[in-house]
Short mmCIF file of C-alpha atoms in Angstrom, two decimals:
data_model
loop_
_atom_site.label_atom_id
_atom_site.label_comp_id
_atom_site.label_asym_id
_atom_site.label_seq_id
_atom_site.Cartn_x
_atom_site.Cartn_y
_atom_site.Cartn_z
CA MET C 1 21.99 4.82 -8.36
CA ALA C 2 24.38 7.65 -8.25
CA ASP C 3 24.09 10.05 -5.36
CA VAL C 4 22.54 13.48 -5.79
CA VAL C 5 25.12 16.06 -4.62
CA VAL C 6 23.83 19.34 -3.36
CA ASP C 7 26.03 22.20 -2.30
CA VAL C 8 24.59 23.98 0.68
CA PRO C 9 25.93 27.54 0.74
CA ASP C 10 26.05 29.42 4.00
CA GLU C 11 27.19 32.94 4.45
CA ASP C 12 28.96 32.10 7.77
CA GLU C 13 29.82 28.50 7.17
CA GLU C 14 32.14 26.72 4.70
CA THR C 15 30.23 25.13 1.79
CA GLN C 16 29.57 21.41 2.47
CA GLU C 17 28.78 18.57 0.08
CA ILE C 18 25.91 16.49 1.14
CA HIS C 19 25.07 13.15 -0.53
CA LEU C 20 21.29 12.59 -0.31
CA PRO C 21 19.82 9.16 -0.56
CA GLY C 22 16.26 8.71 -1.87
CA GLU C 23 13.29 8.70 0.42
CA ILE C 24 11.19 5.89 1.67
CA CYS C 25 7.48 5.95 0.88
CA GLY C 26 5.08 3.48 2.57
CA ASP C 27 2.36 1.57 1.07
CA SER C 28 -0.64 2.76 -0.03
CA ASP C 29 1.25 1.70 -1.67
CA GLU C 30 4.24 3.49 -3.27
CA ASN C 31 7.04 2.06 -1.21
CA VAL C 32 10.30 3.75 -1.89
CA ASP C 33 13.73 2.26 -1.46
CA HIS C 34 17.20 2.98 -2.61
CA LEU C 35 19.29 1.53 -5.39
CA GLY C 36 22.44 -0.34 -4.60
CA ALA C 37 24.90 2.47 -5.20
CA ASP C 38 27.52 3.24 -2.46
CA GLN C 39 26.48 6.10 -0.30
CA GLU C 40 29.00 8.62 1.01
CA THR C 41 28.04 11.23 3.51
CA THR C 42 29.99 14.19 4.59
CA GLN C 43 28.83 15.45 8.00
CA THR C 44 28.44 19.08 8.38
CA LYS C 45 29.74 21.31 11.21
CA ASN C 46 26.28 22.00 12.38
CA GLU C 47 24.18 19.32 14.16
CA SER C 48 21.27 19.81 11.80
CA LEU C 49 21.04 21.48 8.37
CA THR C 50 18.24 23.16 6.58
CA MET C 51 18.11 24.03 2.98
CA THR C 52 15.64 26.65 1.88
CA ALA C 53 14.88 28.44 -1.33
CA ASN C 54 12.57 31.42 -0.94
CA SER C 55 9.63 30.90 -3.20
CA SER C 56 9.48 34.53 -4.23
CA ASN C 57 13.21 35.22 -4.85
CA ASN C 58 14.90 31.92 -5.41
CA ASN C 59 12.59 29.80 -7.54
CA ASP C 60 15.14 29.72 -10.40
CA GLN C 61 18.18 29.08 -8.29
CA MET C 62 17.58 25.33 -8.11
CA GLY C 63 16.50 24.95 -11.74
CA THR C 64 18.22 23.00 -14.46
CA ASP C 65 20.77 25.73 -15.10
CA ASN C 66 22.02 25.87 -11.48
CA PRO C 67 25.29 23.95 -11.19
CA ALA C 68 24.62 23.34 -7.45
CA TYR C 69 21.75 21.02 -8.33
CA VAL C 70 22.88 17.89 -10.14
CA PRO C 71 19.98 15.63 -11.04
CA ASP C 72 20.55 11.94 -11.61
CA ASP C 73 19.46 10.09 -14.70
CA LYS C 74 17.17 8.12 -12.40
CA ASP C 75 14.32 9.02 -10.09
CA TRP C 76 16.14 9.75 -6.83
CA THR C 77 13.06 11.05 -5.05
CA GLY C 78 11.40 7.65 -5.00
CA ARG C 79 8.88 5.66 -6.85
CA ASP C 80 6.32 7.32 -9.03
CA THR C 81 8.24 10.59 -8.47
CA GLU C 82 6.38 10.52 -5.19
CA THR C 83 8.34 13.04 -3.22
CA MET C 84 6.64 13.72 0.11
CA TYR C 85 5.48 17.28 -0.17
CA SER C 86 5.33 19.94 2.40
CA ARG C 87 3.11 22.98 2.42
CA GLN C 88 5.82 25.32 3.54
CA SER C 89 6.58 28.35 1.45
CA ASP C 90 10.10 27.13 0.64
CA THR C 91 10.30 25.59 -2.80
CA VAL C 92 12.82 23.46 -4.49
CA LYS C 93 12.36 22.24 -8.03
CA ASN C 94 13.03 18.60 -8.51
CA ARG C 95 13.51 17.20 -11.94
CA SER C 96 12.21 13.69 -11.76
CA ASN C 97 11.34 11.74 -14.93
CA GLY C 98 11.39 15.03 -16.81
CA SER C 99 8.91 16.93 -14.72
CA ASN C 100 9.36 19.60 -12.10
CA HIS C 101 7.86 19.09 -8.67
CA SER C 102 7.78 21.73 -5.91
CA ASN C 103 8.50 20.60 -2.51
CA SER C 104 10.39 21.83 0.60
CA ILE C 105 13.27 19.71 1.66
CA THR C 106 15.10 19.43 4.96
CA PRO C 107 18.21 17.18 5.22
CA VAL C 108 18.34 15.65 8.59
CA GLU C 109 21.55 14.27 10.12
CA LYS C 110 21.26 10.69 11.32
CA LYS C 111 24.31 8.88 12.78
CA GLY C 112 26.77 9.38 9.93
CA TYR C 113 24.42 9.72 7.08
CA VAL C 114 21.86 12.27 5.93
CA GLU C 115 18.42 11.31 4.72
CA MET C 116 15.78 13.60 3.23
CA ASP C 117 12.91 14.65 5.31
CA TYR C 118 9.81 15.51 3.24
CA GLY C 119 7.37 16.84 5.82
CA VAL C 120 3.68 16.66 5.10
CA VAL C 121 1.43 19.09 7.00
CA LYS C 122 -1.49 17.68 8.99
CA THR C 123 -4.81 19.39 9.24
CA ASN C 124 -3.83 21.74 12.00
CA GLY C 125 -1.03 23.21 9.84
CA ASN C 126 1.84 22.01 12.02
CA ILE C 127 4.87 20.64 10.10
CA LYS C 128 5.62 17.08 11.14
CA LYS C 129 8.97 15.61 10.46
CA LYS C 130 8.74 12.36 8.46
CA GLU C 131 10.47 9.34 9.95
CA SER C 132 11.20 6.59 7.53
CA PHE C 133 10.53 2.93 8.48
CA ASN C 134 13.63 1.74 10.45
CA GLU C 135 16.00 4.52 9.50
CA LYS C 136 19.06 2.18 9.90
CA CYS C 137 17.63 -0.86 8.16
CA ASP C 138 17.78 0.32 4.50
CA HIS C 139 20.33 -1.06 2.14
CA GLU C 140 22.57 2.02 1.98
CA SER C 141 21.97 2.89 5.66
CA LEU C 142 23.50 -0.42 6.64
CA LYS C 143 26.73 0.60 4.95
CA SER C 144 26.99 3.99 6.74
CA ALA C 145 25.56 3.28 10.12
CA SER C 146 27.03 0.68 12.51
CA MET C 147 24.65 -2.21 13.32
CA ASP C 148 24.93 -3.94 16.63
CA PHE C 149 22.98 -6.82 17.96
CA THR C 150 20.20 -4.63 19.28
CA ASP C 151 19.65 -3.09 15.87
CA ILE C 152 19.59 -6.50 14.15
CA ALA C 153 17.14 -7.78 16.80
CA LYS C 154 14.84 -4.83 16.14
CA ILE C 155 14.85 -5.55 12.39
CA VAL C 156 14.10 -9.25 12.94
CA GLY C 157 11.41 -8.38 15.47
CA LYS C 158 9.69 -6.03 13.02
CA LEU C 159 9.78 -8.51 10.20
CA ALA C 160 8.40 -11.20 12.57
CA VAL C 161 5.48 -8.91 13.52
CA CYS C 162 4.76 -8.38 9.83
CA LEU C 163 4.75 -12.23 9.27
CA LEU C 164 2.39 -12.80 12.18
CA CYS C 165 0.05 -10.00 11.09
CA GLY C 166 -0.09 -11.58 7.64
CA MET C 167 -0.97 -14.96 9.17
CA VAL C 168 -3.84 -13.43 11.00
CA MET C 169 -5.05 -11.78 7.86
CA GLY C 170 -4.81 -15.07 5.88
CA LEU C 171 -6.62 -16.93 8.56
CA SER C 172 -9.42 -14.37 8.67
CA LEU C 173 -9.81 -14.27 4.85
CA GLU C 174 -10.05 -18.06 4.72
CA LYS C 175 -12.48 -18.44 7.63
CA GLY C 176 -14.61 -15.57 6.50
CA ARG C 177 -15.03 -17.35 3.13
CA VAL C 178 -14.41 -14.00 1.42
CA PHE C 179 -11.39 -15.39 -0.46
CA GLU C 180 -13.70 -17.67 -2.54
CA PRO C 181 -14.03 -16.46 -6.13
CA ARG C 182 -17.84 -16.74 -5.89
CA SER C 183 -17.86 -14.27 -2.91
CA ILE C 184 -15.99 -11.69 -4.95
CA ARG C 185 -17.79 -12.10 -8.22
CA CYS C 186 -21.25 -12.35 -6.70
CA GLN C 187 -20.53 -9.14 -4.69
CA PHE C 188 -20.07 -7.22 -7.96
CA THR C 189 -23.44 -8.55 -9.17
CA TYR C 190 -24.85 -7.76 -5.68
CA GLN C 191 -26.21 -11.23 -5.12
CA LEU C 192 -23.92 -12.03 -2.20
CA TRP C 193 -22.84 -9.61 0.55
CA ILE C 194 -20.09 -11.54 2.28
CA MET C 195 -17.33 -9.37 0.87
CA MET C 196 -19.09 -6.16 1.68
CA LYS C 197 -19.69 -7.16 5.25
CA MET C 198 -16.08 -8.12 5.78
CA PHE C 199 -14.79 -5.05 3.99
CA LEU C 200 -16.90 -2.57 5.88
CA SER C 201 -16.21 -4.28 9.19
CA ALA C 202 -12.39 -4.10 8.59
CA VAL C 203 -12.59 -0.45 7.59
CA ALA C 204 -14.74 0.46 10.63
CA THR C 205 -12.40 -1.39 12.98
CA GLY C 206 -9.32 0.20 11.34
CA LEU C 207 -10.92 3.65 11.79
CA LEU C 208 -11.57 2.91 15.45
CA CYS C 209 -7.98 1.78 15.99
CA LEU C 210 -6.52 4.78 14.15
CA ALA C 211 -8.77 7.15 16.06
CA THR C 212 -7.58 5.65 19.33
CA LEU C 213 -3.91 5.95 18.26
CA SER C 214 -4.46 9.62 17.26
CA VAL C 215 -5.48 10.75 20.76
CA LEU C 216 -3.32 8.71 23.09
CA PRO C 217 -0.22 10.74 23.96
CA PHE C 218 2.17 7.84 23.82
CA THR C 219 0.89 6.65 20.30
CA LYS C 220 0.05 9.93 18.69
CA ASN C 221 3.45 10.30 17.03
CA ALA C 222 3.25 6.73 15.57
CA PHE C 223 -0.09 7.61 14.08
CA GLU C 224 1.15 10.90 12.58
CA ASN C 225 4.15 9.21 11.08
CA ALA C 226 2.03 6.39 9.55
CA ARG C 227 -0.43 8.93 8.08
CA ILE C 228 2.44 10.97 6.61
CA GLU C 229 3.95 7.77 5.19
CA TYR C 230 0.73 7.02 3.45
CA LEU C 231 -0.05 10.52 2.15
CA GLY C 232 3.54 11.10 0.83
CA CYS C 233 3.01 8.31 -1.69
CA LEU C 234 -0.15 9.76 -3.21
CA THR C 235 1.17 13.20 -4.09
CA THR C 236 1.14 12.59 -7.84
CA LYS C 237 -1.92 10.29 -7.76
CA GLY C 238 -4.67 12.57 -8.67
CA VAL C 239 -8.36 11.90 -9.29
CA LEU C 240 -7.67 10.77 -12.90
CA MET C 241 -5.10 8.15 -12.01
CA ALA C 242 -7.12 6.96 -9.00
CA SER C 243 -10.20 6.59 -11.14
CA ILE C 244 -8.65 4.73 -14.04
CA GLY C 245 -6.52 2.52 -11.71
CA GLY C 246 -9.38 1.82 -9.34
CA ALA C 247 -11.65 0.76 -12.28
CA LEU C 248 -9.01 -1.50 -13.65
CA LEU C 249 -8.50 -2.99 -10.25
CA GLY C 250 -12.24 -3.76 -9.92
CA ALA C 251 -12.44 -5.11 -13.44
CA GLY C 252 -9.59 -7.52 -12.71
CA MET C 253 -11.14 -8.59 -9.52
CA ALA C 254 -14.41 -9.47 -11.23
CA LEU C 255 -12.60 -11.42 -13.90
CA SER C 256 -10.27 -13.39 -11.58
CA GLY C 257 -12.54 -13.65 -8.51
CA ALA C 258 -9.69 -12.32 -6.47
CA CYS C 259 -7.94 -9.20 -5.27
CA PRO C 260 -4.26 -8.51 -4.57
CA GLY C 261 -4.81 -9.67 -0.99
CA MET C 262 -7.43 -12.43 -1.55
CA VAL C 263 -5.23 -14.14 -4.19
CA LEU C 264 -2.68 -14.83 -1.47
CA ALA C 265 -5.23 -16.71 0.51
CA GLN C 266 -6.22 -18.54 -2.58
CA VAL C 267 -2.66 -19.68 -3.08
CA GLY C 268 -2.43 -20.79 0.53
CA ALA C 269 -5.74 -22.74 0.38
CA TRP C 270 -4.83 -24.01 -3.13
CA VAL C 271 -8.03 -22.78 -4.83
CA GLY C 272 -8.93 -24.19 -8.13
CA ASN C 273 -6.08 -26.68 -8.35
CA GLY C 274 -3.65 -23.85 -8.82
CA SER C 275 -5.89 -21.12 -10.35
CA GLY C 276 -5.01 -18.82 -7.50
CA LEU C 277 -1.33 -19.30 -8.27
CA VAL C 278 -2.04 -18.41 -11.93
CA THR C 279 -3.74 -15.18 -10.76
CA PHE C 280 -0.66 -14.49 -8.56
CA ILE C 281 1.59 -14.85 -11.63
CA GLY C 282 -0.62 -12.62 -13.52
CA CYS C 283 -0.31 -9.97 -10.72
CA LEU C 284 3.51 -10.20 -10.92
CA ALA C 285 3.29 -9.64 -14.75
CA GLY C 286 0.99 -6.69 -14.25
CA ALA C 287 3.34 -5.09 -11.63
CA PHE C 288 6.36 -5.60 -13.92
CA THR C 289 4.52 -4.13 -16.93
CA TYR C 290 3.53 -1.09 -14.96
CA GLY C 291 7.07 -0.63 -13.84
CA VAL C 292 8.24 -0.57 -17.42
CA LEU C 293 5.51 1.80 -18.55
CA HIS C 294 5.60 4.00 -15.48
CA PRO C 295 7.72 6.89 -16.98
CA PHE C 296 5.22 7.33 -19.88
CA ILE C 297 2.11 6.93 -17.64
CA SER C 298 3.28 9.45 -15.05
CA LYS C 299 4.23 11.98 -17.72
CA TYR C 300 0.74 12.07 -19.18
CA LEU C 301 -1.49 11.19 -16.19
CA GLY C 302 0.47 12.15 -13.06
CA ARG C 303 0.05 15.37 -11.22
CA THR C 304 3.08 17.72 -10.91
CA SER C 305 2.00 18.94 -7.41
CA PRO C 306 -0.09 17.56 -4.60
CA TYR C 307 -3.62 18.67 -3.73
CA GLN C 308 -3.49 21.26 -1.05
CA LYS C 309 -6.29 19.48 0.84
CA GLN C 310 -5.70 15.71 0.62
CA LEU C 311 -7.66 14.68 3.74
CA ALA C 312 -11.35 14.70 4.55
CA ASP C 313 -10.63 16.45 7.82
CA ASP C 314 -8.72 19.13 5.88
CA TRP C 315 -12.10 20.40 4.61
CA ILE C 316 -13.64 20.44 7.95
CA SER C 317 -10.69 21.67 10.08
CA LYS C 318 -12.79 22.19 13.19
CA VAL C 319 -13.58 18.54 13.43
CA PRO C 320 -10.74 16.36 14.91
CA PHE C 321 -9.66 13.22 13.10
CA ALA C 322 -10.87 11.04 15.95
CA VAL C 323 -14.37 12.45 15.87
CA PHE C 324 -14.57 12.26 12.12
CA SER C 325 -13.28 8.68 11.91
CA LEU C 326 -15.42 7.45 14.81
CA SER C 327 -18.53 8.89 13.26
CA PHE C 328 -17.69 7.22 9.94
CA ALA C 329 -16.99 3.95 11.67
CA ILE C 330 -20.34 3.95 13.40
CA PHE C 331 -22.06 4.63 10.10
CA MET C 332 -20.32 1.66 8.37
CA ALA C 333 -21.03 -0.59 11.42
CA ALA C 334 -24.69 0.33 11.02
CA ILE C 335 -24.59 -0.69 7.31
CA VAL C 336 -23.06 -4.02 8.23
CA THR C 337 -25.77 -4.62 10.84
CA GLY C 338 -28.46 -3.86 8.36
CA LEU C 339 -26.96 -6.18 5.71
CA GLU C 340 -26.68 -8.96 8.26
CA LEU C 341 -30.30 -8.60 9.29
CA TRP C 342 -31.31 -8.63 5.66
CA LYS C 343 -29.03 -11.36 4.47
CA PRO C 344 -27.70 -13.54 7.44
CA TRP C 345 -24.25 -14.81 6.58
CA ARG C 346 -25.11 -18.43 7.06
CA THR C 347 -27.51 -18.25 4.17
CA GLU C 348 -24.83 -17.01 1.82
CA ILE C 349 -22.06 -19.65 2.32
CA LEU C 350 -22.02 -23.06 0.66
CA PRO C 351 -21.89 -26.28 2.70
CA SER C 352 -18.49 -27.34 3.78
CA PRO C 353 -16.69 -29.47 1.15
CA ALA C 354 -15.09 -31.48 3.94
CA ILE C 355 -17.54 -34.35 3.81
CA GLY C 356 -17.64 -36.34 7.06
CA PHE C 357 -15.51 -33.89 9.05
CA THR C 358 -16.94 -32.43 12.27
CA SER C 359 -15.35 -29.36 13.87
CA THR C 360 -14.65 -29.58 17.58
CA TRP C 361 -13.54 -25.97 18.17
CA PHE C 362 -13.62 -22.66 16.41
CA MET C 363 -10.16 -22.97 14.77
CA THR C 364 -11.37 -26.02 12.91
CA ASP C 365 -14.70 -24.43 11.90
CA TYR C 366 -15.37 -24.13 8.15
CA ALA C 367 -16.57 -20.59 8.32
CA TRP C 368 -16.75 -17.60 10.63
CA PRO C 369 -19.09 -14.59 10.41
CA PRO C 370 -17.54 -12.20 7.79
CA TYR C 371 -17.76 -9.36 10.29
CA VAL C 372 -15.60 -11.30 12.73
CA ALA C 373 -13.03 -11.72 10.04
CA GLY C 374 -13.27 -8.06 9.14
CA ILE C 375 -12.72 -7.05 12.82
CA LEU C 376 -9.58 -9.14 13.02
CA ILE C 377 -8.17 -7.71 9.80
CA GLY C 378 -8.99 -4.12 10.76
CA SER C 379 -7.34 -4.52 14.14
CA LEU C 380 -4.01 -5.28 12.39
CA GLN C 381 -3.65 -1.48 11.91
CA LEU C 382 -2.55 -1.32 15.59
CA PRO C 383 0.65 -3.43 15.51
CA LEU C 384 1.58 -2.28 11.98
CA VAL C 385 1.38 1.42 12.91
CA LEU C 386 3.04 0.94 16.31
CA VAL C 387 5.79 -1.39 15.10
CA VAL C 388 6.30 -0.66 11.43
CA ARG C 389 5.06 2.93 11.39
CA ASP C 390 3.00 1.96 8.34
CA THR C 391 -0.55 0.82 7.48
CA ILE C 392 -1.99 -2.28 5.83
CA GLY C 393 -1.08 -2.71 2.25
CA GLY C 394 0.21 -5.34 -0.07
CA SER C 395 0.42 -4.39 -3.77
CA GLY C 396 3.93 -3.01 -3.34
CA SER C 397 5.16 -6.52 -2.47
CA TYR C 398 4.38 -7.58 -6.10
CA CYS C 399 6.84 -4.85 -7.26
CA THR C 400 9.47 -6.10 -4.80
CA ILE C 401 9.08 -9.68 -5.98
CA SER C 402 9.06 -8.87 -9.63
CA SER C 403 11.99 -6.54 -9.33
CA GLN C 404 14.28 -9.42 -8.51
CA VAL C 405 14.58 -10.25 -12.20
CA LEU C 406 16.65 -6.99 -12.51
CA VAL C 407 19.96 -8.75 -11.98
CA THR C 408 22.25 -6.15 -13.43
CA LYS C 409 22.82 -2.44 -12.84
CA ARG C 410 21.96 -1.79 -16.46
CA MET C 411 18.63 -3.43 -16.02
CA GLU C 412 17.97 -1.41 -12.89
CA ARG C 413 18.74 1.82 -14.78
CA ALA C 414 16.36 0.74 -17.55
CA ILE C 415 13.43 0.24 -15.09
CA PRO C 416 14.11 2.60 -12.17
CA TYR C 417 10.56 2.33 -10.86
CA LEU C 418 11.00 -1.43 -10.04
CA ALA C 419 14.62 -1.03 -9.08
CA ASN C 420 13.54 1.22 -6.23
CA PHE C 421 11.55 -1.74 -4.77
CA LYS C 422 14.37 -4.23 -5.16
CA ARG C 423 16.11 -4.05 -1.70
CA GLY C 424 15.73 -2.68 1.71
CA VAL C 425 13.47 -3.53 4.65
CA SER C 426 11.18 -0.65 3.72
CA SER C 427 10.14 -2.80 0.71
CA TRP C 428 10.56 -6.31 2.05
CA TRP C 429 8.41 -5.89 5.11
CA GLN C 430 5.41 -6.29 2.78
CA VAL C 431 6.79 -9.52 1.32
CA PHE C 432 6.96 -10.89 4.84
CA PHE C 433 3.38 -9.72 5.40
CA VAL C 434 1.95 -11.31 2.25
CA SER C 435 3.96 -14.49 2.95
CA GLY C 436 2.17 -14.58 6.28
CA VAL C 437 -1.20 -14.30 4.46
CA ILE C 438 -0.39 -17.44 2.48
CA LEU C 439 0.72 -19.38 5.57
CA GLY C 440 -2.34 -18.21 7.48
CA ALA C 441 -4.79 -19.33 4.76
CA MET C 442 -2.90 -22.64 4.42
CA THR C 443 -3.11 -23.30 8.14
CA SER C 444 -6.79 -22.41 8.29
CA SER C 445 -7.79 -24.56 5.28
CA LEU C 446 -5.79 -27.53 6.61
CA SER C 447 -7.39 -27.21 10.10
CA SER C 448 -10.89 -27.36 8.62
CA HIS C 449 -10.00 -30.05 6.00
CA THR C 450 -10.93 -27.75 3.07
CA ALA C 451 -7.53 -27.26 1.51
CA ALA C 452 -7.63 -27.78 -2.28
CA LYS C 453 -11.42 -28.23 -2.15
CA VAL C 454 -12.61 -24.90 -3.34
CA ASP C 455 -12.64 -24.64 -7.14
CA GLY C 456 -11.65 -21.40 -8.81
CA VAL C 457 -11.65 -19.48 -12.07
CA GLY C 458 -10.33 -20.83 -15.36
CA TRP C 459 -6.65 -20.19 -16.00
CA ALA C 460 -7.12 -17.66 -18.74
CA MET C 461 -9.41 -15.40 -16.78
CA SER C 462 -7.18 -15.99 -13.63
CA PHE C 463 -4.12 -14.66 -15.43
CA VAL C 464 -5.80 -11.81 -17.31
CA GLY C 465 -7.68 -10.72 -14.25
CA GLY C 466 -4.58 -10.78 -12.05
CA PHE C 467 -2.61 -8.74 -14.61
CA ILE C 468 -5.29 -6.09 -14.94
CA MET C 469 -6.03 -5.73 -11.23
CA LEU C 470 -2.33 -5.31 -10.23
CA PHE C 471 -1.62 -3.00 -13.16
CA GLY C 472 -4.65 -0.95 -11.93
CA ALA C 473 -3.54 -1.05 -8.36
CA ARG C 474 -0.10 0.36 -9.12
CA LEU C 475 -1.65 2.96 -11.44
CA GLY C 476 -4.13 4.11 -8.86
CA GLY C 477 -1.57 4.00 -5.99
CA GLY C 478 -3.14 1.15 -3.94
CA CYS C 479 -5.23 -1.99 -3.82
CA THR C 480 -8.21 -2.95 -1.73
CA SER C 481 -6.04 -3.01 1.39
CA GLY C 482 -3.97 0.06 0.57
CA HIS C 483 -6.84 2.34 -0.55
CA GLY C 484 -9.79 0.46 0.98
CA LEU C 485 -8.51 -0.20 4.46
CA SER C 486 -5.66 2.21 4.97
CA GLY C 487 -6.48 5.09 2.65
CA VAL C 488 -10.09 5.35 3.79
CA GLY C 489 -8.81 4.76 7.34
CA VAL C 490 -6.58 7.87 7.25
CA LEU C 491 -9.39 9.75 5.44
CA ALA C 492 -7.39 10.26 2.20
CA LEU C 493 -9.79 11.69 -0.39
CA VAL C 494 -8.04 10.08 -3.40
CA SER C 495 -8.62 6.72 -1.73
CA PHE C 496 -12.38 7.37 -1.57
CA VAL C 497 -12.28 8.04 -5.26
CA ALA C 498 -10.22 4.91 -6.03
CA VAL C 499 -12.56 2.62 -3.94
CA ALA C 500 -15.66 4.02 -5.69
CA ALA C 501 -14.01 3.42 -9.03
CA MET C 502 -13.10 -0.11 -8.07
CA PHE C 503 -16.68 -0.90 -7.27
CA ALA C 504 -17.73 0.70 -10.51
CA GLY C 505 -15.32 -1.22 -12.62
CA GLY C 506 -16.11 -4.44 -10.88
CA THR C 507 -19.81 -3.90 -11.21
CA VAL C 508 -19.61 -3.33 -14.94
CA VAL C 509 -17.54 -6.49 -15.57
CA GLY C 510 -19.56 -8.47 -13.11
CA LEU C 511 -22.91 -7.55 -14.77
CA ILE C 512 -21.47 -8.40 -18.18
CA GLY C 513 -20.34 -11.83 -16.88
CA TRP C 514 -23.70 -12.38 -15.28
CA GLY C 515 -25.51 -11.52 -18.55
CA MET C 516 -23.26 -13.83 -20.52
CA ASP C 517 -23.96 -16.55 -17.98
CA LYS C 518 -27.68 -16.03 -18.42
CA ALA C 519 -27.28 -16.24 -22.20
CA ASP C 520 -25.31 -19.45 -21.78
CA VAL C 521 -22.23 -17.94 -23.41
CA ILE C 522 -20.22 -18.89 -20.33
CA GLU C 523 -21.17 -21.08 -17.33
CA SER C 524 -21.27 -20.49 -13.67
CA PHE C 525 -19.87 -16.98 -13.60
CA CYS C 526 -21.45 -16.52 -10.18
CA PRO C 527 -22.78 -19.70 -8.64
CA LEU C 528 -25.11 -18.98 -5.76
CA ALA C 529 -25.88 -22.47 -4.48
CA GLY C 530 -25.15 -26.14 -4.95
CA THR C 531 -21.54 -26.00 -6.09
CA ASN C 532 -18.37 -24.10 -5.57
CA VAL C 533 -17.24 -24.43 -9.14
CA VAL C 534 -16.80 -21.40 -11.24
CA THR C 535 -15.32 -20.91 -14.70
#
């Protein structure tokens, strides 16, 4: 991708040419990375630069007729035209995919290269500078910033943490039995509550972890950066896109008996003699298709400016995030307790398919309480925020993997949305994370002798369901992990809309499938007892 060249005039200083690489957006899932063009940065005489355009006097100075602003033919602000917006009065018009977005930009000098800083205001109105994940790790940054052994060790360490966190998640999904297709389908018909117990426990634990990080002096900055990273990728995801995307995500989940995270555990545990792998392939196809259609979708459905109040605590400014999130966590914990008293988890799981095998310790147990699995998954917010400066999410990894088919620059120019995911640690950390989920589920199923013993959904429904749910996840800006765990965890209002739409879409498809099962049109859409086979 060609650099965007901006002349920064100064009455007292000589005009400088600054080459500005694209920004990095974290997952909720709109991870942004740079294309593979060479980056050249001319350092300025000043230690830091600021570029401002007064909104009352200079709104037209950075428009399409201004020769100082040279837009590229590709989306240089990042995926989904998801520039991280600031609520400052300074305005710069950005032409991205044919639309104008208003945002305040501050170039920040970083060891021989300049990256864009798109600040996002938190509830108290203070401007916080965004720090991208591992500033010197991105593809272009490696070319312009010297990398020594310490830098490389930090990169390897962060990726190792992502892999280990993924393994914990995969282990938890498998032991909690929530990865089984029947657990997901029967949740949408409200006959089983394993998934709900795990989900609410994970959200509540995540809220507790994030609330703790938000108040401790030595972790507060990490929390702020992770929250900014998440919000910056939802600026064009309004209620309409979140609703449609969330509903498609839920519908795909009910069809395939999976979700973008669960399908990884299904691959690791080899569910349905490969039906989980078919769902995974469908997810890749859905991500690729969305990448192709993204310019048209964002043109008609995307917002041209962010909501002024994106967070729940924006609306109740006198209530600190920690108080709000802790209260919400207690409320969800109470729901989980009530569900467990009403439907004990042992009455909802099937007998172990490992005939004749007796577990001798908890790691070889067939099943754990779903709320224990949820607590483990929610606690992963701590290492990811502290080490990666991001939150739990996985649907962006499907874009990174599917983007590898773009083997030429011409192909990258044709599908810039996917090309932005192709390279850079800021995208590949999620691939390490989801790889860990597969390894964790595989390890767990082998330890309990249940690998390849849980049957799954038919291949047709697996592929179609996977396609629809990943397409919906990218459309809505996140999956069950991105919106459900992280979005709700940071109290992003759009994420609440997406999660509600997900359950609505899943419920509609689930009830239709249940009705067709009762009418003998299909068989075993949601088996409650006696067998683990679904079709």
